[in-house]
PDB file of C-alpha atoms in Angstrom:
ATOM      1  CA  GLN F 267       0.000   0.000   0.000  1.00  0.00           C
ATOM      2  CA  LYS F 268       1.300   3.440  -0.939  1.00  0.00           C
ATOM      3  CA  GLU F 269       1.670   6.005   1.816  1.00  0.00           C
ATOM      4  CA  VAL F 270      -0.473   8.446  -0.154  1.00  0.00           C
ATOM      5  CA  GLU F 271      -3.220   7.414  -2.553  1.00  0.00           C
ATOM      6  CA  GLN F 272      -4.679   9.753  -5.136  1.00  0.00           C
ATOM      7  CA  ASP F 273      -7.021   8.957  -8.002  1.00  0.00           C
ATOM      8  CA  PRO F 274      -5.115   9.793 -11.205  1.00  0.00           C
ATOM      9  CA  GLY F 275      -8.269  10.727 -13.126  1.00  0.00           C
ATOM     10  CA  PRO F 276      -8.643  12.234 -15.633  1.00  0.00           C
ATOM     11  CA  LEU F 277     -11.545  14.168 -14.214  1.00  0.00           C
ATOM     12  CA  SER F 278     -13.622  16.169 -16.697  1.00  0.00           C
ATOM     13  CA  VAL F 279     -16.143  18.748 -15.521  1.00  0.00           C
ATOM     14  CA  PRO F 280     -18.094  21.561 -17.194  1.00  0.00           C
ATOM     15  CA  GLU F 281     -17.106  25.140 -16.531  1.00  0.00           C
ATOM     16  CA  GLY F 282     -18.694  26.473 -13.350  1.00  0.00           C
ATOM     17  CA  ALA F 283     -18.888  23.080 -11.636  1.00  0.00           C
ATOM     18  CA  ILE F 284     -17.637  22.377  -8.127  1.00  0.00           C
ATOM     19  CA  VAL F 285     -14.636  20.076  -8.229  1.00  0.00           C
ATOM     20  CA  SER F 286     -13.663  17.737  -5.421  1.00  0.00           C
ATOM     21  CA  LEU F 287     -10.160  16.273  -5.358  1.00  0.00           C
ATOM     22  CA  ASN F 288      -9.130  13.806  -2.671  1.00  0.00           C
ATOM     23  CA  CYS F 289      -6.220  11.935  -1.158  1.00  0.00           C
ATOM     24  CA  THR F 290      -6.011   9.271   1.486  1.00  0.00           C
ATOM     25  CA  TYR F 291      -2.936   8.405   3.483  1.00  0.00           C
ATOM     26  CA  SER F 292      -1.715   5.793   5.901  1.00  0.00           C
ATOM     27  CA  ASN F 293       0.989   7.551   7.947  1.00  0.00           C
ATOM     28  CA  SER F 294      -0.559   9.016  11.098  1.00  0.00           C
ATOM     29  CA  ALA F 295       2.562  11.139  11.624  1.00  0.00           C
ATOM     30  CA  PHE F 296       1.622  13.493   8.789  1.00  0.00           C
ATOM     31  CA  GLN F 297       0.792  16.912  10.209  1.00  0.00           C
ATOM     32  CA  TYR F 298       1.237  19.295   7.281  1.00  0.00           C
ATOM     33  CA  PHE F 299      -0.803  19.016   4.131  1.00  0.00           C
ATOM     34  CA  MET F 300      -0.362  20.779   0.814  1.00  0.00           C
ATOM     35  CA  TRP F 301      -2.056  20.974  -2.538  1.00  0.00           C
ATOM     36  CA  TYR F 302      -0.114  21.838  -5.658  1.00  0.00           C
ATOM     37  CA  ARG F 303      -1.255  22.670  -9.157  1.00  0.00           C
ATOM     38  CA  GLN F 304       0.990  21.630 -12.020  1.00  0.00           C
ATOM     39  CA  TYR F 305       0.490  22.738 -15.596  1.00  0.00           C
ATOM     40  CA  SER F 306       2.016  20.649 -18.342  1.00  0.00           C
ATOM     41  CA  ARG F 307       5.816  20.986 -18.502  1.00  0.00           C
ATOM     42  CA  LYS F 308       5.913  23.351 -15.523  1.00  0.00           C
ATOM     43  CA  GLY F 309       6.951  23.030 -11.894  1.00  0.00           C
ATOM     44  CA  PRO F 310       4.251  22.549  -9.223  1.00  0.00           C
ATOM     45  CA  GLU F 311       2.675  25.706  -7.805  1.00  0.00           C
ATOM     46  CA  LEU F 312       1.646  25.729  -4.142  1.00  0.00           C
ATOM     47  CA  LEU F 313      -2.098  26.341  -3.798  1.00  0.00           C
ATOM     48  CA  MET F 314      -2.985  25.498  -0.230  1.00  0.00           C
ATOM     49  CA  TYR F 315      -1.067  24.681   2.919  1.00  0.00           C
ATOM     50  CA  THR F 316      -2.756  23.458   6.082  1.00  0.00           C
ATOM     51  CA  TYR F 317      -1.708  22.157   9.451  1.00  0.00           C
ATOM     52  CA  SER F 318      -3.521  19.323  11.236  1.00  0.00           C
ATOM     53  CA  SER F 319      -7.289  18.913  10.854  1.00  0.00           C
ATOM     54  CA  GLY F 320      -9.744  21.541   9.732  1.00  0.00           C
ATOM     55  CA  ASN F 321     -10.669  23.722   6.782  1.00  0.00           C
ATOM     56  CA  LYS F 322      -8.858  26.507   4.997  1.00  0.00           C
ATOM     57  CA  GLU F 323     -10.332  28.734   2.329  1.00  0.00           C
ATOM     58  CA  ASP F 324      -8.578  30.904  -0.232  1.00  0.00           C
ATOM     59  CA  GLY F 325     -10.729  32.420  -2.933  1.00  0.00           C
ATOM     60  CA  ARG F 326     -12.352  29.643  -4.932  1.00  0.00           C
ATOM     61  CA  PHE F 327     -10.267  26.976  -3.208  1.00  0.00           C
ATOM     62  CA  THR F 328     -11.069  25.182   0.046  1.00  0.00           C
ATOM     63  CA  ALA F 329      -8.808  22.584   1.626  1.00  0.00           C
ATOM     64  CA  GLN F 330     -10.133  20.126   4.193  1.00  0.00           C
ATOM     65  CA  VAL F 331      -8.181  17.773   6.400  1.00  0.00           C
ATOM     66  CA  ASP F 332      -9.730  14.951   8.401  1.00  0.00           C
ATOM     67  CA  LYS F 333      -6.918  13.321  10.325  1.00  0.00           C
ATOM     68  CA  SER F 334      -9.218  10.830  12.019  1.00  0.00           C
ATOM     69  CA  SER F 335     -10.079   9.396   8.610  1.00  0.00           C
ATOM     70  CA  LYS F 336      -6.668  10.115   7.088  1.00  0.00           C
ATOM     71  CA  TYR F 337      -8.410  11.927   4.263  1.00  0.00           C
ATOM     72  CA  ILE F 338      -7.804  15.314   2.675  1.00  0.00           C
ATOM     73  CA  SER F 339      -9.772  17.192   0.054  1.00  0.00           C
ATOM     74  CA  LEU F 340      -9.454  20.195  -2.197  1.00  0.00           C
ATOM     75  CA  PHE F 341     -12.619  21.852  -3.439  1.00  0.00           C
ATOM     76  CA  ILE F 342     -12.646  24.237  -6.383  1.00  0.00           C
ATOM     77  CA  ARG F 343     -15.765  26.386  -6.758  1.00  0.00           C
ATOM     78  CA  ASP F 344     -16.891  27.925 -10.035  1.00  0.00           C
ATOM     79  CA  SER F 345     -14.257  25.980 -11.939  1.00  0.00           C
ATOM     80  CA  GLN F 346     -12.661  27.675 -14.927  1.00  0.00           C
ATOM     81  CA  PRO F 347     -10.896  26.284 -18.014  1.00  0.00           C
ATOM     82  CA  SER F 348      -7.700  27.799 -16.608  1.00  0.00           C
ATOM     83  CA  ASP F 349      -8.024  25.378 -13.678  1.00  0.00           C
ATOM     84  CA  SER F 350      -7.267  22.526 -16.079  1.00  0.00           C
ATOM     85  CA  ALA F 351      -4.064  21.015 -14.720  1.00  0.00           C
ATOM     86  CA  THR F 352      -2.763  18.169 -12.613  1.00  0.00           C
ATOM     87  CA  TYR F 353      -3.355  18.573  -8.885  1.00  0.00           C
ATOM     88  CA  LEU F 354      -0.916  16.971  -6.476  1.00  0.00           C
ATOM     89  CA  CYS F 355      -1.520  16.426  -2.800  1.00  0.00           C
ATOM     90  CA  ALA F 356       1.510  16.380  -0.530  1.00  0.00           C
ATOM     91  CA  MET F 357       2.055  15.819   3.151  1.00  0.00           C
ATOM     92  CA  SER F 358       4.776  15.739   5.743  1.00  0.00           C
ATOM     93  CA  PRO F 359       5.308  15.044   9.444  1.00  0.00           C
ATOM     94  CA  GLY F 360       6.875  18.483   9.640  1.00  0.00           C
ATOM     95  CA  GLY F 361      10.258  19.998  10.270  1.00  0.00           C
ATOM     96  CA  TYR F 362      12.829  18.792   7.794  1.00  0.00           C
ATOM     97  CA  GLN F 363      11.242  15.414   7.201  1.00  0.00           C
ATOM     98  CA  LYS F 364      10.512  14.265   3.694  1.00  0.00           C
ATOM     99  CA  VAL F 365       7.397  15.439   1.888  1.00  0.00           C
ATOM    100  CA  THR F 366       5.393  12.614   0.315  1.00  0.00           C
ATOM    101  CA  PHE F 367       3.410  13.308  -2.839  1.00  0.00           C
ATOM    102  CA  GLY F 368       0.352  11.728  -4.355  1.00  0.00           C
ATOM    103  CA  THR F 369       0.498  10.697  -7.991  1.00  0.00           C
ATOM    104  CA  GLY F 370      -1.670  13.649  -9.042  1.00  0.00           C
ATOM    105  CA  THR F 371      -5.184  13.991 -10.466  1.00  0.00           C
ATOM    106  CA  LYS F 372      -5.534  15.410 -13.941  1.00  0.00           C
ATOM    107  CA  LEU F 373      -8.436  17.842 -14.145  1.00  0.00           C
ATOM    108  CA  GLN F 374     -10.030  19.148 -17.323  1.00  0.00           C
ATOM    109  CA  VAL F 375     -12.597  21.938 -17.157  1.00  0.00           C
ATOM    110  CA  ILE F 376     -14.598  22.080 -20.346  1.00  0.00           C
ATOM    111  CA  PRO F 377     -15.858  25.502 -21.506  1.00  0.00           C
TER     112      PRO F 377
ATOM    113  CA  GLY S  54       4.698  32.968  -2.032  1.00  0.00           C
ATOM    114  CA  ALA S  55       8.409  32.418  -2.101  1.00  0.00           C
ATOM    115  CA  VAL S  56      10.133  32.274  -5.485  1.00  0.00           C
ATOM    116  CA  VAL S  57      12.416  29.517  -6.678  1.00  0.00           C
ATOM    117  CA  SER S  58      14.099  29.933 -10.037  1.00  0.00           C
ATOM    118  CA  GLN S  59      15.533  27.088 -12.085  1.00  0.00           C
ATOM    119  CA  HIS S  60      17.810  27.312 -15.120  1.00  0.00           C
ATOM    120  CA  PRO S  61      17.914  26.196 -17.867  1.00  0.00           C
ATOM    121  CA  SER S  62      14.257  25.406 -18.471  1.00  0.00           C
ATOM    122  CA  TRP S  63      15.201  22.983 -21.199  1.00  0.00           C
ATOM    123  CA  VAL S  64      18.434  21.522 -22.491  1.00  0.00           C
ATOM    124  CA  ILE S  65      19.411  19.093 -25.214  1.00  0.00           C
ATOM    125  CA  CYS S  66      22.776  17.393 -25.049  1.00  0.00           C
ATOM    126  CA  LYS S  67      24.716  14.599 -26.655  1.00  0.00           C
ATOM    127  CA  SER S  68      25.172  11.273 -24.939  1.00  0.00           C
ATOM    128  CA  GLY S  69      28.288  11.223 -22.765  1.00  0.00           C
ATOM    129  CA  THR S  70      28.319  14.925 -21.954  1.00  0.00           C
ATOM    130  CA  SER S  71      27.523  16.523 -18.588  1.00  0.00           C
ATOM    131  CA  VAL S  72      24.739  18.979 -17.903  1.00  0.00           C
ATOM    132  CA  LYS S  73      24.409  21.391 -14.992  1.00  0.00           C
ATOM    133  CA  ILE S  74      21.053  22.648 -13.708  1.00  0.00           C
ATOM    134  CA  GLU S  75      20.859  25.563 -11.271  1.00  0.00           C
ATOM    135  CA  CYS S  76      18.249  26.167  -8.616  1.00  0.00           C
ATOM    136  CA  ARG S  77      18.062  29.544  -6.888  1.00  0.00           C
ATOM    137  CA  SER S  78      15.868  30.823  -4.080  1.00  0.00           C
ATOM    138  CA  LEU S  79      15.273  34.436  -5.101  1.00  0.00           C
ATOM    139  CA  ASP S  80      13.687  36.022  -2.038  1.00  0.00           C
ATOM    140  CA  PHE S  81      14.666  33.767   0.837  1.00  0.00           C
ATOM    141  CA  GLN S  82      17.541  31.708   2.144  1.00  0.00           C
ATOM    142  CA  ALA S  83      17.283  27.951   1.965  1.00  0.00           C
ATOM    143  CA  THR S  84      19.519  25.717   4.028  1.00  0.00           C
ATOM    144  CA  THR S  85      17.839  22.759   2.399  1.00  0.00           C
ATOM    145  CA  MET S  86      16.831  22.234  -1.213  1.00  0.00           C
ATOM    146  CA  PHE S  87      15.394  19.150  -2.847  1.00  0.00           C
ATOM    147  CA  TRP S  88      15.835  17.664  -6.292  1.00  0.00           C
ATOM    148  CA  TYR S  89      13.087  15.665  -7.947  1.00  0.00           C
ATOM    149  CA  ARG S  90      12.692  13.776 -11.160  1.00  0.00           C
ATOM    150  CA  GLN S  91       9.357  13.433 -12.886  1.00  0.00           C
ATOM    151  CA  PHE S  92       8.489  11.012 -15.668  1.00  0.00           C
ATOM    152  CA  PRO S  93       5.507  11.631 -17.971  1.00  0.00           C
ATOM    153  CA  LYS S  94       2.175  11.164 -16.192  1.00  0.00           C
ATOM    154  CA  GLN S  95       3.913  10.223 -12.958  1.00  0.00           C
ATOM    155  CA  SER S  96       4.408  12.017  -9.690  1.00  0.00           C
ATOM    156  CA  LEU S  97       7.541  13.561  -8.320  1.00  0.00           C
ATOM    157  CA  MET S  98      10.337  11.221  -7.331  1.00  0.00           C
ATOM    158  CA  LEU S  99      12.680  12.638  -4.710  1.00  0.00           C
ATOM    159  CA  MET S 100      16.268  12.141  -5.817  1.00  0.00           C
ATOM    160  CA  ALA S 101      18.240  13.874  -3.114  1.00  0.00           C
ATOM    161  CA  THR S 102      18.239  16.454  -0.362  1.00  0.00           C
ATOM    162  CA  SER S 103      20.780  19.205  -0.836  1.00  0.00           C
ATOM    163  CA  ASN S 104      22.222  20.675   2.358  1.00  0.00           C
ATOM    164  CA  GLU S 105      24.088  23.982   2.353  1.00  0.00           C
ATOM    165  CA  GLY S 106      27.731  23.477   3.211  1.00  0.00           C
ATOM    166  CA  SER S 107      27.563  19.697   3.459  1.00  0.00           C
ATOM    167  CA  LYS S 108      27.082  16.600   1.350  1.00  0.00           C
ATOM    168  CA  ALA S 109      23.762  15.848  -0.229  1.00  0.00           C
ATOM    169  CA  THR S 110      21.621  12.986   1.018  1.00  0.00           C
ATOM    170  CA  TYR S 111      20.572  10.680  -1.796  1.00  0.00           C
ATOM    171  CA  GLU S 112      17.478   8.517  -1.915  1.00  0.00           C
ATOM    172  CA  GLN S 113      17.859   4.798  -2.341  1.00  0.00           C
ATOM    173  CA  GLY S 114      18.614   3.818  -5.910  1.00  0.00           C
ATOM    174  CA  VAL S 115      19.922   7.235  -6.979  1.00  0.00           C
ATOM    175  CA  GLU S 116      23.561   7.176  -8.093  1.00  0.00           C
ATOM    176  CA  LYS S 117      25.420   9.955  -6.317  1.00  0.00           C
ATOM    177  CA  ASP S 118      28.307   9.822  -8.778  1.00  0.00           C
ATOM    178  CA  LYS S 119      25.871  10.206 -11.635  1.00  0.00           C
ATOM    179  CA  PHE S 120      23.871  13.055 -10.168  1.00  0.00           C
ATOM    180  CA  LEU S 121      26.279  15.458  -8.498  1.00  0.00           C
ATOM    181  CA  ILE S 122      24.719  17.983  -6.157  1.00  0.00           C
ATOM    182  CA  ASN S 123      26.407  21.073  -4.817  1.00  0.00           C
ATOM    183  CA  HIS S 124      24.813  23.546  -2.391  1.00  0.00           C
ATOM    184  CA  ALA S 125      27.513  26.170  -2.072  1.00  0.00           C
ATOM    185  CA  SER S 126      25.381  29.012  -0.727  1.00  0.00           C
ATOM    186  CA  LEU S 127      22.068  29.611   0.998  1.00  0.00           C
ATOM    187  CA  THR S 128      20.437  30.582  -2.297  1.00  0.00           C
ATOM    188  CA  LEU S 129      21.972  28.224  -4.846  1.00  0.00           C
ATOM    189  CA  SER S 130      22.015  24.485  -5.411  1.00  0.00           C
ATOM    190  CA  THR S 131      23.218  22.794  -8.589  1.00  0.00           C
ATOM    191  CA  LEU S 132      22.521  19.361 -10.044  1.00  0.00           C
ATOM    192  CA  THR S 133      25.031  18.018 -12.558  1.00  0.00           C
ATOM    193  CA  VAL S 134      24.044  15.003 -14.610  1.00  0.00           C
ATOM    194  CA  THR S 135      27.384  13.435 -15.508  1.00  0.00           C
ATOM    195  CA  SER S 136      28.004  11.377 -18.637  1.00  0.00           C
ATOM    196  CA  ALA S 137      24.366  11.700 -19.582  1.00  0.00           C
ATOM    197  CA  HIS S 138      22.614   8.920 -21.482  1.00  0.00           C
ATOM    198  CA  PRO S 139      19.215   8.841 -23.179  1.00  0.00           C
ATOM    199  CA  GLU S 140      17.651   7.137 -20.157  1.00  0.00           C
ATOM    200  CA  ASP S 141      18.526  10.251 -18.119  1.00  0.00           C
ATOM    201  CA  SER S 142      16.120  12.273 -20.250  1.00  0.00           C
ATOM    202  CA  SER S 143      13.483  13.552 -17.865  1.00  0.00           C
ATOM    203  CA  PHE S 144      11.955  16.589 -16.168  1.00  0.00           C
ATOM    204  CA  TYR S 145      14.075  17.665 -13.200  1.00  0.00           C
ATOM    205  CA  ILE S 146      12.539  19.960 -10.585  1.00  0.00           C
ATOM    206  CA  CYS S 147      14.049  21.559  -7.508  1.00  0.00           C
ATOM    207  CA  SER S 148      12.272  22.845  -4.437  1.00  0.00           C
ATOM    208  CA  ALA S 149      13.196  24.745  -1.309  1.00  0.00           C
ATOM    209  CA  ARG S 150      11.880  25.567   2.133  1.00  0.00           C
ATOM    210  CA  PRO S 151      12.241  29.128   3.432  1.00  0.00           C
ATOM    211  CA  GLY S 152      14.247  29.618   6.585  1.00  0.00           C
ATOM    212  CA  GLN S 153      15.247  27.647   9.602  1.00  0.00           C
ATOM    213  CA  GLY S 154      12.808  25.393  11.418  1.00  0.00           C
ATOM    214  CA  SER S 155      10.435  25.440   8.480  1.00  0.00           C
ATOM    215  CA  THR S 156       7.258  23.462   8.881  1.00  0.00           C
ATOM    216  CA  GLY S 157       7.310  21.651   5.573  1.00  0.00           C
ATOM    217  CA  GLU S 158       5.945  24.159   3.073  1.00  0.00           C
ATOM    218  CA  LEU S 159       7.796  23.684  -0.205  1.00  0.00           C
ATOM    219  CA  PHE S 160       8.148  25.985  -3.173  1.00  0.00           C
ATOM    220  CA  PHE S 161       9.162  24.619  -6.545  1.00  0.00           C
ATOM    221  CA  GLY S 162      11.204  25.851  -9.449  1.00  0.00           C
ATOM    222  CA  GLU S 163       9.817  25.849 -12.971  1.00  0.00           C
ATOM    223  CA  GLY S 164      11.567  22.606 -13.848  1.00  0.00           C
ATOM    224  CA  SER S 165      14.268  21.709 -16.369  1.00  0.00           C
ATOM    225  CA  ARG S 166      13.556  19.357 -19.227  1.00  0.00           C
ATOM    226  CA  LEU S 167      16.619  17.356 -20.208  1.00  0.00           C
ATOM    227  CA  THR S 168      16.788  15.516 -23.508  1.00  0.00           C
ATOM    228  CA  VAL S 169      19.837  13.372 -24.143  1.00  0.00           C
ATOM    229  CA  LEU S 170      20.371  12.395 -27.762  1.00  0.00           C
TER     230      LEU S 170
END
């Protein structure tokens, strides 16, 4: 079993839809959770960064962490074609310990 | 967010030559930088952790003599792919954490696409 599981997709939605992206994990030591957006042939761009359980909102993006279920989510409201990219979840126990990435979910928002 | 710059963004070289990729933190100091490799449609594979002023820590299966890492200052790490072969063709990405005692937030460079002919 991988430490972090993420559905690779692809996920296709119409413009304006609410998108839900998810990751599950097995390491209970993970405390810090991140979501990255990666466009084709580009480096990942940090979207959201959360600590422990709870919700965090930034514009159209909402990150949720449920440590009891070892489950994290990223919601995108009013999705736009420019949101079409691969979304990577990432997590770490903190400090200088290694960050573990999911395999990424490819999202396509259709105009 | 913090800015990490990577250069070159793409490079083509002949088999047997060496290629150097630079990673710079532009607006913060980074005692630790990370080098990743990414194959098409796959996630990031951590190759090594670059530590300022000391030797890099390589992940299992990564040849340290093949992928030379130097972290000479708090804002610059370099990855040199020595005697490159076609199987080394890949997308190489660096990342860095701002400051001391950082909590895990990583910022990435734009990536460098290496093609070995």
